[in-house]
mmCIF file of C-alpha atoms in Angstrom:
data_model
loop_
_atom_site.group_PDB
_atom_site.id
_atom_site.type_symbol
_atom_site.label_atom_id
_atom_site.label_comp_id
_atom_site.label_asym_id
_atom_site.label_seq_id
_atom_site.Cartn_x
_atom_site.Cartn_y
_atom_site.Cartn_z
ATOM 1 C CA MET T 1329 51.680 -0.958 13.564
ATOM 2 C CA LEU T 1330 50.863 -3.565 10.960
ATOM 3 C CA ASP T 1331 52.551 -2.840 7.639
ATOM 4 C CA LEU T 1332 52.141 -6.078 5.748
ATOM 5 C CA PRO T 1333 52.677 -6.565 2.020
ATOM 6 C CA LEU T 1334 50.554 -9.480 0.967
ATOM 7 C CA SER T 1335 49.755 -11.709 -1.977
ATOM 8 C CA VAL T 1336 48.515 -15.216 -1.189
ATOM 9 C CA GLU T 1337 45.750 -17.640 -2.119
ATOM 10 C CA ASN T 1338 42.911 -18.762 0.138
ATOM 11 C CA LYS T 1339 39.677 -20.695 0.025
ATOM 12 C CA GLY T 1340 36.741 -21.056 2.386
ATOM 13 C CA ALA T 1341 37.491 -18.104 4.660
ATOM 14 C CA PRO T 1342 34.819 -16.478 6.863
ATOM 15 C CA SER T 1343 32.802 -13.396 5.937
ATOM 16 C CA ILE T 1344 34.476 -9.989 6.141
ATOM 17 C CA ARG T 1345 31.375 -7.848 5.708
ATOM 18 C CA ARG T 1346 30.975 -4.899 8.066
ATOM 19 C CA LEU T 1347 28.604 -5.687 10.912
ATOM 20 C CA ASP T 1348 26.986 -2.251 10.543
ATOM 21 C CA GLU T 1349 26.658 -2.717 6.758
ATOM 22 C CA ALA T 1350 27.851 0.874 6.218
ATOM 23 C CA PRO T 1351 28.352 1.447 2.474
ATOM 24 C CA VAL T 1352 31.795 1.615 0.913
ATOM 25 C CA GLY T 1353 32.581 4.546 -1.356
ATOM 26 C CA TRP T 1354 32.743 3.445 -5.003
ATOM 27 C CA ALA T 1355 34.717 5.761 -7.299
ATOM 28 C CA VAL T 1356 35.593 5.505 -10.985
ATOM 29 C CA SER T 1357 38.220 7.713 -12.629
ATOM 30 C CA THR T 1358 37.917 8.673 -16.274
ATOM 31 C CA GLY T 1359 41.079 8.938 -18.340
ATOM 32 C CA TYR T 1360 44.406 7.462 -17.329
ATOM 33 C CA VAL T 1361 45.780 7.997 -13.824
ATOM 34 C CA SER T 1362 49.548 8.036 -13.344
ATOM 35 C CA TYR T 1363 50.918 5.425 -10.973
ATOM 36 C CA PRO T 1364 52.663 7.898 -8.626
ATOM 37 C CA ALA T 1365 49.467 9.961 -8.345
ATOM 38 C CA ALA T 1366 47.442 6.849 -7.568
ATOM 39 C CA VAL T 1367 49.867 5.650 -4.905
ATOM 40 C CA ALA T 1368 49.944 9.080 -3.251
ATOM 41 C CA ALA T 1369 46.135 9.199 -3.189
ATOM 42 C CA MET T 1370 45.922 5.669 -1.766
ATOM 43 C CA GLU T 1371 48.472 6.410 0.946
ATOM 44 C CA ALA T 1372 46.598 9.533 1.992
ATOM 45 C CA ARG T 1373 43.196 7.841 1.997
ATOM 46 C CA ALA T 1374 44.421 4.779 3.900
ATOM 47 C CA ALA T 1375 45.951 7.013 6.564
ATOM 48 C CA ALA T 1376 42.713 8.983 6.865
ATOM 49 C CA ILE T 1377 40.680 5.784 7.186
ATOM 50 C CA ALA T 1378 42.985 4.567 9.973
ATOM 51 C CA GLU T 1379 42.542 7.913 11.746
ATOM 52 C CA GLY T 1380 38.771 7.718 11.403
ATOM 53 C CA THR T 1381 38.526 10.852 9.256
ATOM 54 C CA ALA T 1382 37.539 9.187 5.963
ATOM 55 C CA GLY T 1383 35.378 6.298 4.866
ATOM 56 C CA GLU T 1384 36.324 3.112 3.058
ATOM 57 C CA LEU T 1385 36.848 3.360 -0.680
ATOM 58 C CA VAL T 1386 37.103 1.183 -3.777
ATOM 59 C CA TRP T 1387 38.673 3.160 -6.616
ATOM 60 C CA LEU T 1388 38.476 1.931 -10.212
ATOM 61 C CA LEU T 1389 40.860 3.338 -12.805
ATOM 62 C CA GLU T 1390 43.131 2.677 -15.765
ATOM 63 C CA HIS T 1391 46.852 3.369 -15.872
ATOM 64 C CA PRO T 1392 48.966 4.234 -18.902
ATOM 65 C CA PRO T 1393 51.283 1.326 -19.849
ATOM 66 C CA LEU T 1394 53.701 0.543 -17.009
ATOM 67 C CA TYR T 1395 55.279 -2.230 -14.991
ATOM 68 C CA THR T 1396 55.274 -2.481 -11.199
ATOM 69 C CA ALA T 1397 57.557 -4.529 -8.996
ATOM 70 C CA GLY T 1398 56.126 -6.060 -5.832
ATOM 71 C CA ILE T 1399 58.224 -6.914 -2.800
ATOM 72 C CA SER T 1400 59.054 -10.389 -4.198
ATOM 73 C CA ALA T 1401 60.090 -9.183 -7.674
ATOM 74 C CA LYS T 1402 63.223 -10.723 -9.176
ATOM 75 C CA ALA T 1403 65.452 -8.578 -11.390
ATOM 76 C CA ALA T 1404 65.672 -11.319 -14.018
ATOM 77 C CA ASP T 1405 61.895 -11.195 -14.496
ATOM 78 C CA LEU T 1406 62.084 -7.680 -15.942
ATOM 79 C CA ILE T 1407 62.836 -8.729 -19.517
ATOM 80 C CA GLN T 1408 62.488 -5.337 -21.228
ATOM 81 C CA PRO T 1409 63.361 -2.669 -18.638
ATOM 82 C CA ASP T 1410 63.234 0.174 -21.159
ATOM 83 C CA ARG T 1411 59.881 -0.700 -22.719
ATOM 84 C CA PHE T 1412 57.599 1.052 -20.210
ATOM 85 C CA PRO T 1413 58.153 2.961 -16.955
ATOM 86 C CA VAL T 1414 58.907 0.661 -14.018
ATOM 87 C CA PHE T 1415 57.748 1.489 -10.496
ATOM 88 C CA GLU T 1416 58.701 -0.113 -7.211
ATOM 89 C CA SER T 1417 55.599 -1.060 -5.258
ATOM 90 C CA GLY T 1418 55.084 -1.980 -1.630
ATOM 91 C CA ARG T 1419 52.360 -4.475 -2.488
ATOM 92 C CA GLY T 1420 52.827 -8.210 -2.305
ATOM 93 C CA GLY T 1421 53.792 -10.151 -5.409
ATOM 94 C CA GLN T 1422 56.300 -9.852 -8.217
ATOM 95 C CA TYR T 1423 56.261 -7.974 -11.541
ATOM 96 C CA THR T 1424 52.972 -7.076 -13.132
ATOM 97 C CA TYR T 1425 51.732 -4.939 -15.999
ATOM 98 C CA HIS T 1426 49.082 -2.224 -15.908
ATOM 99 C CA GLY T 1427 47.733 -0.410 -18.911
ATOM 100 C CA PRO T 1428 44.764 0.627 -21.038
ATOM 101 C CA GLY T 1429 42.005 -1.962 -21.226
ATOM 102 C CA GLN T 1430 42.813 -3.332 -17.789
ATOM 103 C CA ARG T 1431 40.556 -2.387 -14.894
ATOM 104 C CA VAL T 1432 42.546 -1.705 -11.749
ATOM 105 C CA ALA T 1433 40.576 -1.583 -8.509
ATOM 106 C CA TYR T 1434 42.354 -0.115 -5.507
ATOM 107 C CA VAL T 1435 40.727 -1.346 -2.319
ATOM 108 C CA MET T 1436 40.941 0.728 0.869
ATOM 109 C CA LEU T 1437 39.023 -1.150 3.556
ATOM 110 C CA ASP T 1438 39.233 -0.969 7.344
ATOM 111 C CA LEU T 1439 39.603 -4.546 8.544
ATOM 112 C CA THR T 1440 39.189 -3.424 12.145
ATOM 113 C CA ARG T 1441 35.528 -2.766 11.264
ATOM 114 C CA ARG T 1442 35.253 -6.093 9.460
ATOM 115 C CA SER T 1443 37.510 -8.907 10.576
ATOM 116 C CA ARG T 1444 41.187 -8.718 11.420
ATOM 117 C CA ASP T 1445 41.666 -11.836 9.371
ATOM 118 C CA VAL T 1446 44.186 -11.325 6.596
ATOM 119 C CA ARG T 1447 43.449 -14.620 4.916
ATOM 120 C CA ALA T 1448 39.728 -13.967 4.982
ATOM 121 C CA PHE T 1449 40.344 -10.601 3.328
ATOM 122 C CA VAL T 1450 42.391 -12.085 0.490
ATOM 123 C CA ALA T 1451 39.850 -14.884 0.075
ATOM 124 C CA GLY T 1452 37.217 -12.177 -0.225
ATOM 125 C CA LEU T 1453 39.162 -10.463 -3.007
ATOM 126 C CA GLU T 1454 39.411 -13.777 -4.846
ATOM 127 C CA ALA T 1455 35.699 -14.443 -4.386
ATOM 128 C CA TRP T 1456 34.919 -10.942 -5.650
ATOM 129 C CA ILE T 1457 36.774 -11.481 -8.926
ATOM 130 C CA ILE T 1458 35.253 -14.928 -9.397
ATOM 131 C CA GLU T 1459 31.757 -13.492 -8.807
ATOM 132 C CA ALA T 1460 32.378 -10.755 -11.380
ATOM 133 C CA LEU T 1461 33.620 -13.245 -13.974
ATOM 134 C CA ALA T 1462 30.585 -15.434 -13.389
ATOM 135 C CA GLY T 1463 28.483 -12.546 -14.657
ATOM 136 C CA PHE T 1464 29.974 -13.267 -18.076
ATOM 137 C CA ASN T 1465 29.727 -17.062 -17.687
ATOM 138 C CA VAL T 1466 33.480 -17.261 -17.163
ATOM 139 C CA VAL T 1467 34.676 -19.766 -14.573
ATOM 140 C CA GLY T 1468 37.471 -18.166 -12.583
ATOM 141 C CA GLU T 1469 39.536 -20.431 -10.366
ATOM 142 C CA MET T 1470 42.375 -20.311 -7.856
ATOM 143 C CA ARG T 1471 45.437 -22.512 -8.067
ATOM 144 C CA GLU T 1472 47.654 -23.596 -5.206
ATOM 145 C CA GLY T 1473 50.999 -21.824 -5.376
ATOM 146 C CA ARG T 1474 49.835 -19.348 -8.034
ATOM 147 C CA VAL T 1475 48.581 -15.896 -7.155
ATOM 148 C CA GLY T 1476 45.603 -14.445 -9.032
ATOM 149 C CA VAL T 1477 42.514 -15.815 -10.761
ATOM 150 C CA TRP T 1478 42.852 -18.281 -13.612
ATOM 151 C CA VAL T 1479 40.710 -19.660 -16.419
ATOM 152 C CA GLU T 1480 41.063 -23.061 -18.026
ATOM 153 C CA ARG T 1481 41.177 -23.056 -21.808
ATOM 154 C CA LYS T 1482 40.732 -26.114 -24.025
ATOM 155 C CA GLY T 1483 40.937 -26.903 -27.695
ATOM 156 C CA ALA T 1484 41.357 -29.935 -29.919
ATOM 157 C CA GLY T 1485 44.095 -31.903 -28.210
ATOM 158 C CA TRP T 1486 45.285 -29.100 -25.932
ATOM 159 C CA SER T 1487 44.486 -27.342 -22.673
ATOM 160 C CA ARG T 1488 46.122 -24.604 -20.622
ATOM 161 C CA GLU T 1489 45.448 -22.217 -17.788
ATOM 162 C CA ASP T 1490 45.748 -18.470 -18.326
ATOM 163 C CA LYS T 1491 45.692 -15.690 -15.779
ATOM 164 C CA ILE T 1492 42.879 -13.170 -16.115
ATOM 165 C CA ALA T 1493 43.200 -11.204 -12.866
ATOM 166 C CA ALA T 1494 45.954 -10.327 -10.406
ATOM 167 C CA ILE T 1495 45.846 -9.633 -6.671
ATOM 168 C CA GLY T 1496 48.443 -7.700 -4.710
ATOM 169 C CA VAL T 1497 47.627 -5.793 -1.536
ATOM 170 C CA LYS T 1498 49.184 -4.189 1.494
ATOM 171 C CA LEU T 1499 47.864 -3.574 5.002
ATOM 172 C CA ARG T 1500 48.849 -0.755 7.332
ATOM 173 C CA LYS T 1501 47.149 -0.293 10.693
ATOM 174 C CA TRP T 1502 44.651 -2.875 9.439
ATOM 175 C CA VAL T 1503 43.663 -0.692 6.481
ATOM 176 C CA SER T 1504 44.195 -2.174 3.027
ATOM 177 C CA PHE T 1505 45.457 -0.526 -0.120
ATOM 178 C CA HIS T 1506 46.587 -1.557 -3.604
ATOM 179 C CA GLY T 1507 44.170 -4.272 -4.762
ATOM 180 C CA ILE T 1508 43.259 -6.179 -7.920
ATOM 181 C CA SER T 1509 43.502 -5.880 -11.695
ATOM 182 C CA LEU T 1510 41.129 -7.500 -14.188
ATOM 183 C CA ASN T 1511 42.090 -7.894 -17.838
ATOM 184 C CA VAL T 1512 39.168 -6.638 -19.906
ATOM 185 C CA GLU T 1513 40.839 -5.743 -23.217
ATOM 186 C CA PRO T 1514 44.500 -4.835 -22.652
ATOM 187 C CA ASP T 1515 47.222 -5.373 -25.239
ATOM 188 C CA LEU T 1516 48.368 -8.798 -24.065
ATOM 189 C CA GLY T 1517 51.644 -8.333 -25.929
ATOM 190 C CA HIS T 1518 52.621 -5.773 -23.298
ATOM 191 C CA PHE T 1519 52.971 -8.561 -20.745
ATOM 192 C CA SER T 1520 55.914 -9.960 -22.719
ATOM 193 C CA GLY T 1521 58.273 -7.375 -21.243
ATOM 194 C CA ILE T 1522 58.117 -9.156 -17.883
ATOM 195 C CA VAL T 1523 57.597 -12.583 -16.422
ATOM 196 C CA PRO T 1524 54.110 -11.867 -15.064
ATOM 197 C CA CYS T 1525 54.016 -12.692 -11.353
ATOM 198 C CA GLY T 1526 56.998 -14.982 -11.857
ATOM 199 C CA GLN T 1527 54.987 -17.500 -13.909
ATOM 200 C CA THR T 1528 56.768 -18.895 -16.966
ATOM 201 C CA GLU T 1529 54.586 -21.936 -17.641
ATOM 202 C CA HIS T 1530 51.249 -20.163 -17.994
ATOM 203 C CA GLY T 1531 49.814 -17.417 -20.148
ATOM 204 C CA VAL T 1532 47.746 -14.288 -19.693
ATOM 205 C CA THR T 1533 44.269 -13.720 -21.069
ATOM 206 C CA SER T 1534 41.431 -11.195 -20.987
ATOM 207 C CA LEU T 1535 37.671 -11.188 -21.344
ATOM 208 C CA VAL T 1536 37.934 -10.046 -24.960
ATOM 209 C CA ASP T 1537 40.669 -12.612 -25.652
ATOM 210 C CA LEU T 1538 38.205 -15.256 -24.455
ATOM 211 C CA GLY T 1539 35.830 -14.126 -27.192
ATOM 212 C CA LEU T 1540 33.636 -11.935 -24.986
ATOM 213 C CA PRO T 1541 33.144 -8.375 -26.333
ATOM 214 C CA VAL T 1542 32.911 -6.887 -22.845
ATOM 215 C CA THR T 1543 33.155 -3.114 -22.454
ATOM 216 C CA MET T 1544 34.816 -1.439 -19.483
ATOM 217 C CA ASP T 1545 31.422 -0.195 -18.291
ATOM 218 C CA GLU T 1546 30.091 -3.756 -18.350
ATOM 219 C CA ALA T 1547 33.143 -4.994 -16.444
ATOM 220 C CA ASP T 1548 32.637 -2.238 -13.889
ATOM 221 C CA ALA T 1549 29.009 -3.238 -13.402
ATOM 222 C CA ALA T 1550 30.014 -6.862 -12.836
ATOM 223 C CA LEU T 1551 32.725 -5.831 -10.379
ATOM 224 C CA LYS T 1552 30.285 -3.622 -8.494
ATOM 225 C CA ALA T 1553 27.690 -6.383 -8.211
ATOM 226 C CA GLY T 1554 30.284 -8.951 -7.172
ATOM 227 C CA PHE T 1555 31.799 -6.650 -4.559
ATOM 228 C CA GLN T 1556 28.418 -6.053 -2.952
ATOM 229 C CA ARG T 1557 27.740 -9.774 -2.727
ATOM 230 C CA VAL T 1558 31.055 -10.405 -0.986
ATOM 231 C CA PHE T 1559 31.889 -7.240 0.969
ATOM 232 C CA GLY T 1560 28.583 -5.375 1.330
ATOM 233 C CA PRO T 1561 26.832 -2.263 -0.014
ATOM 234 C CA VAL T 1562 28.500 0.601 -1.874
ATOM 235 C CA GLU T 1563 27.648 4.191 -2.712
ATOM 236 C CA ASP T 1564 28.953 6.226 -5.637
ATOM 237 C CA VAL T 1565 31.460 8.938 -4.692
ATOM 238 C CA ALA T 1566 33.937 11.193 -6.485
ATOM 239 C CA ALA T 1567 37.321 9.746 -7.429
ATOM 240 C CA PRO T 1568 40.280 11.052 -5.406
ATOM 241 C CA VAL T 1569 42.221 11.857 -8.610
#
């Protein structure tokens, strides 16, 4: 059994579209979903996909404010442990924040029906985010040694790179779960309670922070279009929670 926490960067990987082009379920939850409820739903769905009793699913949601610790999290990176609830997570990566205004997309795909290529899968997730950002004329980029998608920001006499999206996934029996998070309009001050993904030299940004008044519905539409370009067709289904 493959049970692989994962969070890496990749470029130029092969396609991971399904050969049969069967649509992926696309679900959107309204309201906030608790982290334990989301994890339980993901675990159950991933197991059902592996058993062949359920179809693939991408599940979009928002969490209430919380921190999660990936398998590489360092205790010193949790700066304010009492600020928000903290959850241990089996995904790859370090500490991250989830909360209102951030679109989390949990991705439950069967790589046996696509390509058993872990690096291609992660490259596909990166390409998906970059495609979605391009819909708002935002150039998302990858950086060697830094997980996530980054944007370059410049002003008079200064420049920096800020993180706009995170990636942290896990595979079990070649079925993925956990996924990505895109900052649409979260409270960026909430990231100060941790060292986000272990990065101390770079900041965090969002679409609204970049001066783009993007709504969550607009972000969802861009994510949906980008996913279809990279992974294949989708069909709307009910959210598991």
